[in-house]
Tab-separated table of C-alpha atoms in Angstrom:
chain	number	residue	atom	x	y	z
A	1	UNK	CA	6.405	-29.384	0.997
A	2	UNK	CA	4.142	-27.427	3.134
A	3	UNK	CA	2.732	-24.438	1.814
A	4	UNK	CA	0.844	-20.824	2.811
A	5	UNK	CA	-2.401	-20.803	1.337
A	6	UNK	CA	-5.419	-18.476	0.901
A	7	UNK	CA	-8.727	-18.244	0.386
A	8	UNK	CA	-10.669	-16.885	-1.627
A	9	UNK	CA	-8.599	-16.447	-4.697
A	10	UNK	CA	-9.920	-14.051	-6.475
A	11	UNK	CA	-13.206	-12.272	-4.775
A	12	UNK	CA	-15.394	-9.036	-6.400
A	13	UNK	CA	-16.975	-6.787	-4.147
A	14	UNK	CA	-18.952	-3.076	-4.177
A	15	UNK	CA	-16.838	0.123	-3.356
A	16	UNK	CA	-18.069	0.382	0.311
A	17	UNK	CA	-18.518	-3.026	1.092
A	18	UNK	CA	-16.010	-5.025	3.724
A	19	UNK	CA	-14.366	-8.190	2.366
A	20	UNK	CA	-12.275	-11.033	4.828
A	21	UNK	CA	-9.026	-12.737	2.934
A	22	UNK	CA	-8.278	-15.476	4.164
A	23	UNK	CA	-4.092	-17.383	4.792
A	24	UNK	CA	-3.671	-20.270	6.997
A	25	UNK	CA	0.473	-19.876	7.223
A	26	UNK	CA	2.772	-22.671	7.430
A	27	UNK	CA	1.579	-24.998	10.466
A	28	UNK	CA	5.075	-24.005	12.709
A	29	UNK	CA	5.552	-20.712	11.779
A	30	UNK	CA	5.483	-18.311	13.925
A	31	UNK	CA	5.023	-14.847	11.837
A	32	UNK	CA	2.864	-13.544	9.330
A	33	UNK	CA	2.729	-10.802	6.702
A	34	UNK	CA	-0.027	-9.188	4.464
A	35	UNK	CA	1.753	-7.381	1.064
A	36	UNK	CA	-0.021	-6.094	-1.615
A	37	UNK	CA	0.345	-6.012	-5.811
A	38	UNK	CA	-1.286	-4.044	-7.547
A	39	UNK	CA	-1.360	-4.954	-11.262
A	40	UNK	CA	2.207	-4.585	-12.938
A	41	UNK	CA	3.074	-3.067	-10.688
A	42	UNK	CA	5.699	-4.214	-7.845
A	43	UNK	CA	5.177	-5.872	-4.146
A	44	UNK	CA	4.057	-3.620	-0.929
A	45	UNK	CA	4.885	-5.121	2.419
A	46	UNK	CA	1.178	-3.968	4.891
A	47	UNK	CA	1.965	-5.661	7.838
A	48	UNK	CA	3.699	-7.699	9.977
A	49	UNK	CA	1.865	-9.896	12.402
A	50	UNK	CA	3.692	-11.782	15.941
A	51	UNK	CA	2.277	-13.198	18.977
A	52	UNK	CA	-1.227	-11.855	18.405
A	53	UNK	CA	-0.139	-8.303	17.571
A	54	UNK	CA	0.828	-6.106	14.756
A	55	UNK	CA	4.786	-6.187	14.825
A	56	UNK	CA	4.756	-3.729	12.287
A	57	UNK	CA	2.875	-1.637	9.222
A	58	UNK	CA	3.026	0.963	6.269
A	59	UNK	CA	1.592	3.736	5.079
A	60	UNK	CA	-0.548	1.977	3.277
A	61	UNK	CA	-2.184	-0.297	5.951
A	62	UNK	CA	-4.063	2.472	7.589
A	63	UNK	CA	-7.818	2.563	9.736
A	64	UNK	CA	-9.221	0.996	6.787
A	65	UNK	CA	-7.109	-2.342	7.484
A	66	UNK	CA	-7.044	-4.585	10.205
A	67	UNK	CA	-5.667	-7.870	10.841
A	68	UNK	CA	-6.477	-11.146	12.941
A	69	UNK	CA	-5.408	-14.558	14.502
A	70	UNK	CA	-9.438	-15.640	14.707
A	71	UNK	CA	-7.735	-18.897	15.780
A	72	UNK	CA	-4.872	-21.492	15.335
A	73	UNK	CA	-4.749	-21.698	11.800
A	74	UNK	CA	-6.426	-18.816	10.239
A	75	UNK	CA	-4.572	-15.376	9.451
A	76	UNK	CA	-7.130	-12.910	8.396
A	77	UNK	CA	-6.556	-9.580	6.153
A	78	UNK	CA	-9.946	-7.162	6.748
A	79	UNK	CA	-10.824	-3.938	4.439
A	80	UNK	CA	-13.415	-2.507	6.006
A	81	UNK	CA	-14.764	0.178	3.324
A	82	UNK	CA	-13.326	-0.349	0.208
A	83	UNK	CA	-12.103	1.922	-2.048
A	84	UNK	CA	-11.570	1.560	-6.167
A	85	UNK	CA	-7.837	1.160	-5.033
A	86	UNK	CA	-7.370	-1.432	-3.186
A	87	UNK	CA	-8.106	-3.618	-5.996
A	88	UNK	CA	-5.018	-5.268	-5.993
A	89	UNK	CA	-3.370	-9.213	-5.266
A	90	UNK	CA	-3.174	-9.884	-1.382
A	91	UNK	CA	-0.716	-11.801	-1.232
A	92	UNK	CA	0.188	-13.734	2.708
A	93	UNK	CA	3.359	-14.705	3.250
A	94	UNK	CA	4.750	-16.653	6.929
A	95	UNK	CA	8.412	-17.515	8.462
A	96	UNK	CA	9.770	-19.635	11.389
A	97	UNK	CA	10.751	-17.033	13.466
A	98	UNK	CA	11.571	-14.149	12.032
A	99	UNK	CA	14.255	-13.170	11.496
A	100	UNK	CA	15.858	-10.765	8.458
A	101	UNK	CA	17.985	-13.655	6.996
A	102	UNK	CA	15.094	-16.378	6.551
A	103	UNK	CA	12.758	-17.205	3.404
A	104	UNK	CA	9.399	-15.457	3.055
A	105	UNK	CA	6.641	-18.094	1.790
A	106	UNK	CA	4.520	-16.851	0.111
A	107	UNK	CA	0.441	-18.266	-0.645
A	108	UNK	CA	-0.826	-17.664	-4.269
A	109	UNK	CA	-2.617	-14.559	-3.469
A	110	UNK	CA	-6.464	-13.609	-3.191
A	111	UNK	CA	-6.972	-11.139	-6.528
A	112	UNK	CA	-9.399	-7.895	-5.121
A	113	UNK	CA	-11.712	-6.529	-7.363
A	114	UNK	CA	-13.579	-3.358	-6.223
A	115	UNK	CA	-16.221	-2.030	-8.409
B	1	UNK	CA	12.972	1.915	5.530
B	2	UNK	CA	15.162	0.602	3.254
B	3	UNK	CA	14.921	1.530	-0.769
B	4	UNK	CA	16.050	-0.155	-2.897
B	5	UNK	CA	16.284	0.472	-6.828
B	6	UNK	CA	16.552	-2.000	-9.647
B	7	UNK	CA	16.720	-2.271	-13.294
B	8	UNK	CA	15.821	-2.934	-16.156
B	9	UNK	CA	12.139	-2.264	-15.704
B	10	UNK	CA	11.970	-4.455	-19.137
B	11	UNK	CA	13.837	-6.593	-20.822
B	12	UNK	CA	13.313	-8.562	-24.221
B	13	UNK	CA	15.316	-11.416	-25.104
B	14	UNK	CA	15.762	-14.002	-27.670
B	15	UNK	CA	16.241	-17.751	-26.362
B	16	UNK	CA	19.354	-18.458	-25.411
B	17	UNK	CA	20.433	-15.003	-24.544
B	18	UNK	CA	22.315	-13.785	-21.811
B	19	UNK	CA	19.458	-11.808	-19.363
B	20	UNK	CA	21.147	-9.844	-16.217
B	21	UNK	CA	19.291	-7.383	-13.059
B	22	UNK	CA	20.439	-4.962	-10.594
B	23	UNK	CA	19.482	-3.831	-7.987
B	24	UNK	CA	20.968	0.129	-6.253
B	25	UNK	CA	20.763	1.207	-3.032
B	26	UNK	CA	22.200	4.244	-1.203
B	27	UNK	CA	22.512	2.513	1.630
B	28	UNK	CA	25.031	-0.648	3.231
B	29	UNK	CA	22.474	-3.686	3.094
B	30	UNK	CA	22.646	-6.386	5.405
B	31	UNK	CA	21.339	-8.560	2.784
B	32	UNK	CA	19.015	-9.272	-0.128
B	33	UNK	CA	16.622	-11.774	-1.095
B	34	UNK	CA	15.468	-12.131	-4.562
B	35	UNK	CA	12.179	-13.947	-5.807
B	36	UNK	CA	10.873	-14.246	-8.968
B	37	UNK	CA	7.482	-14.044	-10.503
B	38	UNK	CA	5.910	-16.356	-13.214
B	39	UNK	CA	3.175	-14.157	-14.505
B	40	UNK	CA	-0.398	-14.752	-13.088
B	41	UNK	CA	1.824	-16.524	-9.828
B	42	UNK	CA	3.541	-14.747	-6.694
B	43	UNK	CA	6.850	-14.960	-5.480
B	44	UNK	CA	9.016	-17.628	-4.954
B	45	UNK	CA	12.557	-17.114	-3.186
B	46	UNK	CA	15.217	-18.243	-5.296
B	47	UNK	CA	18.354	-16.707	-2.669
B	48	UNK	CA	19.958	-14.797	0.089
B	49	UNK	CA	23.136	-13.401	-0.528
B	50	UNK	CA	25.102	-12.184	3.394
B	51	UNK	CA	28.498	-11.814	2.400
B	52	UNK	CA	30.204	-9.513	0.912
B	53	UNK	CA	30.767	-10.180	-2.372
B	54	UNK	CA	29.544	-13.436	-1.979
B	55	UNK	CA	28.427	-14.685	-5.703
B	56	UNK	CA	26.080	-17.483	-5.548
B	57	UNK	CA	25.211	-19.985	-8.462
B	58	UNK	CA	21.562	-22.141	-8.851
B	59	UNK	CA	22.021	-23.912	-12.282
B	60	UNK	CA	22.129	-21.526	-15.138
B	61	UNK	CA	21.492	-18.427	-12.267
B	62	UNK	CA	23.950	-16.281	-10.811
B	63	UNK	CA	23.382	-13.779	-8.050
B	64	UNK	CA	25.795	-11.452	-6.978
B	65	UNK	CA	26.384	-9.136	-3.879
B	66	UNK	CA	28.467	-6.468	-3.990
B	67	UNK	CA	31.255	-5.791	-2.116
B	68	UNK	CA	30.463	-2.777	-0.660
B	69	UNK	CA	26.963	-4.390	-0.326
B	70	UNK	CA	25.261	-1.535	-1.994
B	71	UNK	CA	24.304	-3.941	-4.632
B	72	UNK	CA	23.206	-7.057	-6.278
B	73	UNK	CA	22.913	-8.963	-9.988
B	74	UNK	CA	21.256	-11.637	-10.993
B	75	UNK	CA	22.537	-13.482	-14.269
B	76	UNK	CA	20.847	-15.785	-16.388
B	77	UNK	CA	23.030	-17.680	-18.657
B	78	UNK	CA	21.769	-19.220	-22.023
B	79	UNK	CA	18.210	-17.722	-20.922
B	80	UNK	CA	14.871	-20.974	-21.575
B	81	UNK	CA	11.340	-19.904	-22.341
B	82	UNK	CA	10.750	-21.578	-19.077
B	83	UNK	CA	12.730	-18.013	-17.517
B	84	UNK	CA	10.376	-15.758	-18.230
B	85	UNK	CA	8.901	-13.480	-15.335
B	86	UNK	CA	9.165	-10.447	-13.566
B	87	UNK	CA	12.372	-10.849	-10.996
B	88	UNK	CA	12.088	-8.951	-7.679
B	89	UNK	CA	15.221	-8.189	-5.746
B	90	UNK	CA	13.775	-7.855	-2.037
B	91	UNK	CA	15.528	-5.765	1.443
B	92	UNK	CA	14.521	-5.222	4.635
B	93	UNK	CA	13.850	-6.436	8.318
B	94	UNK	CA	12.710	-9.622	9.474
B	95	UNK	CA	9.483	-7.742	9.983
B	96	UNK	CA	9.211	-6.563	6.640
B	97	UNK	CA	10.405	-6.557	3.268
B	98	UNK	CA	10.749	-3.712	0.958
B	99	UNK	CA	10.469	-5.483	-2.449
B	100	UNK	CA	12.285	-3.742	-5.942
B	101	UNK	CA	10.252	-2.625	-8.760
B	102	UNK	CA	11.332	-5.751	-10.851
B	103	UNK	CA	12.568	-6.683	-14.062
B	104	UNK	CA	10.197	-8.547	-16.231
B	105	UNK	CA	11.785	-10.870	-18.146
B	106	UNK	CA	10.813	-12.093	-21.824
B	107	UNK	CA	12.025	-14.818	-23.770
B	108	UNK	CA	11.509	-15.182	-27.292
B	109	UNK	CA	11.294	-18.831	-28.700
């Protein structure tokens, strides 16, 4: 069964450094999402992306964050200058058509630790 | 965006006991989804409910959508240790999902 993949699985970085988290959505999916989950808390929406544009973003997704689809397969989340509070699990997800009745398929996540 | 309250936050049960988690919204929902997250894992889709009063079953799991489409429940009959994890409801549009706070289920052998 096709699945969303994410790399790296773990990332440790110093505060103020830039990180790029990578995702490969399911190949025929057109809508892509990033979510984050601070340890022990709920999953929070960051951003959705369609047709090379941000479709919707949350308050969390400030100027320090950006997303990109640099090629036909990868979908990246960049955090420009990491803060301690950016430490979390970051999940990528994708859907075929972006319908509200579609299942979102989540990747295994990248655990980011900012020191 | 839409908000959804989920209770309880934690539930410890003996293996074989039943378990229920509830989600409530102040507004009418178009649909509600349920996800399970195993410890250290990622959310995995379980089911979606769309119709008022809908009831769906998956083996020992029973999902209900309220008549007013403002609440939903997930009930597990005769829990097993494999049921351990956090169960989230999720609502929203195509462009984002808003997750409930989750119910963390511990099953004691």
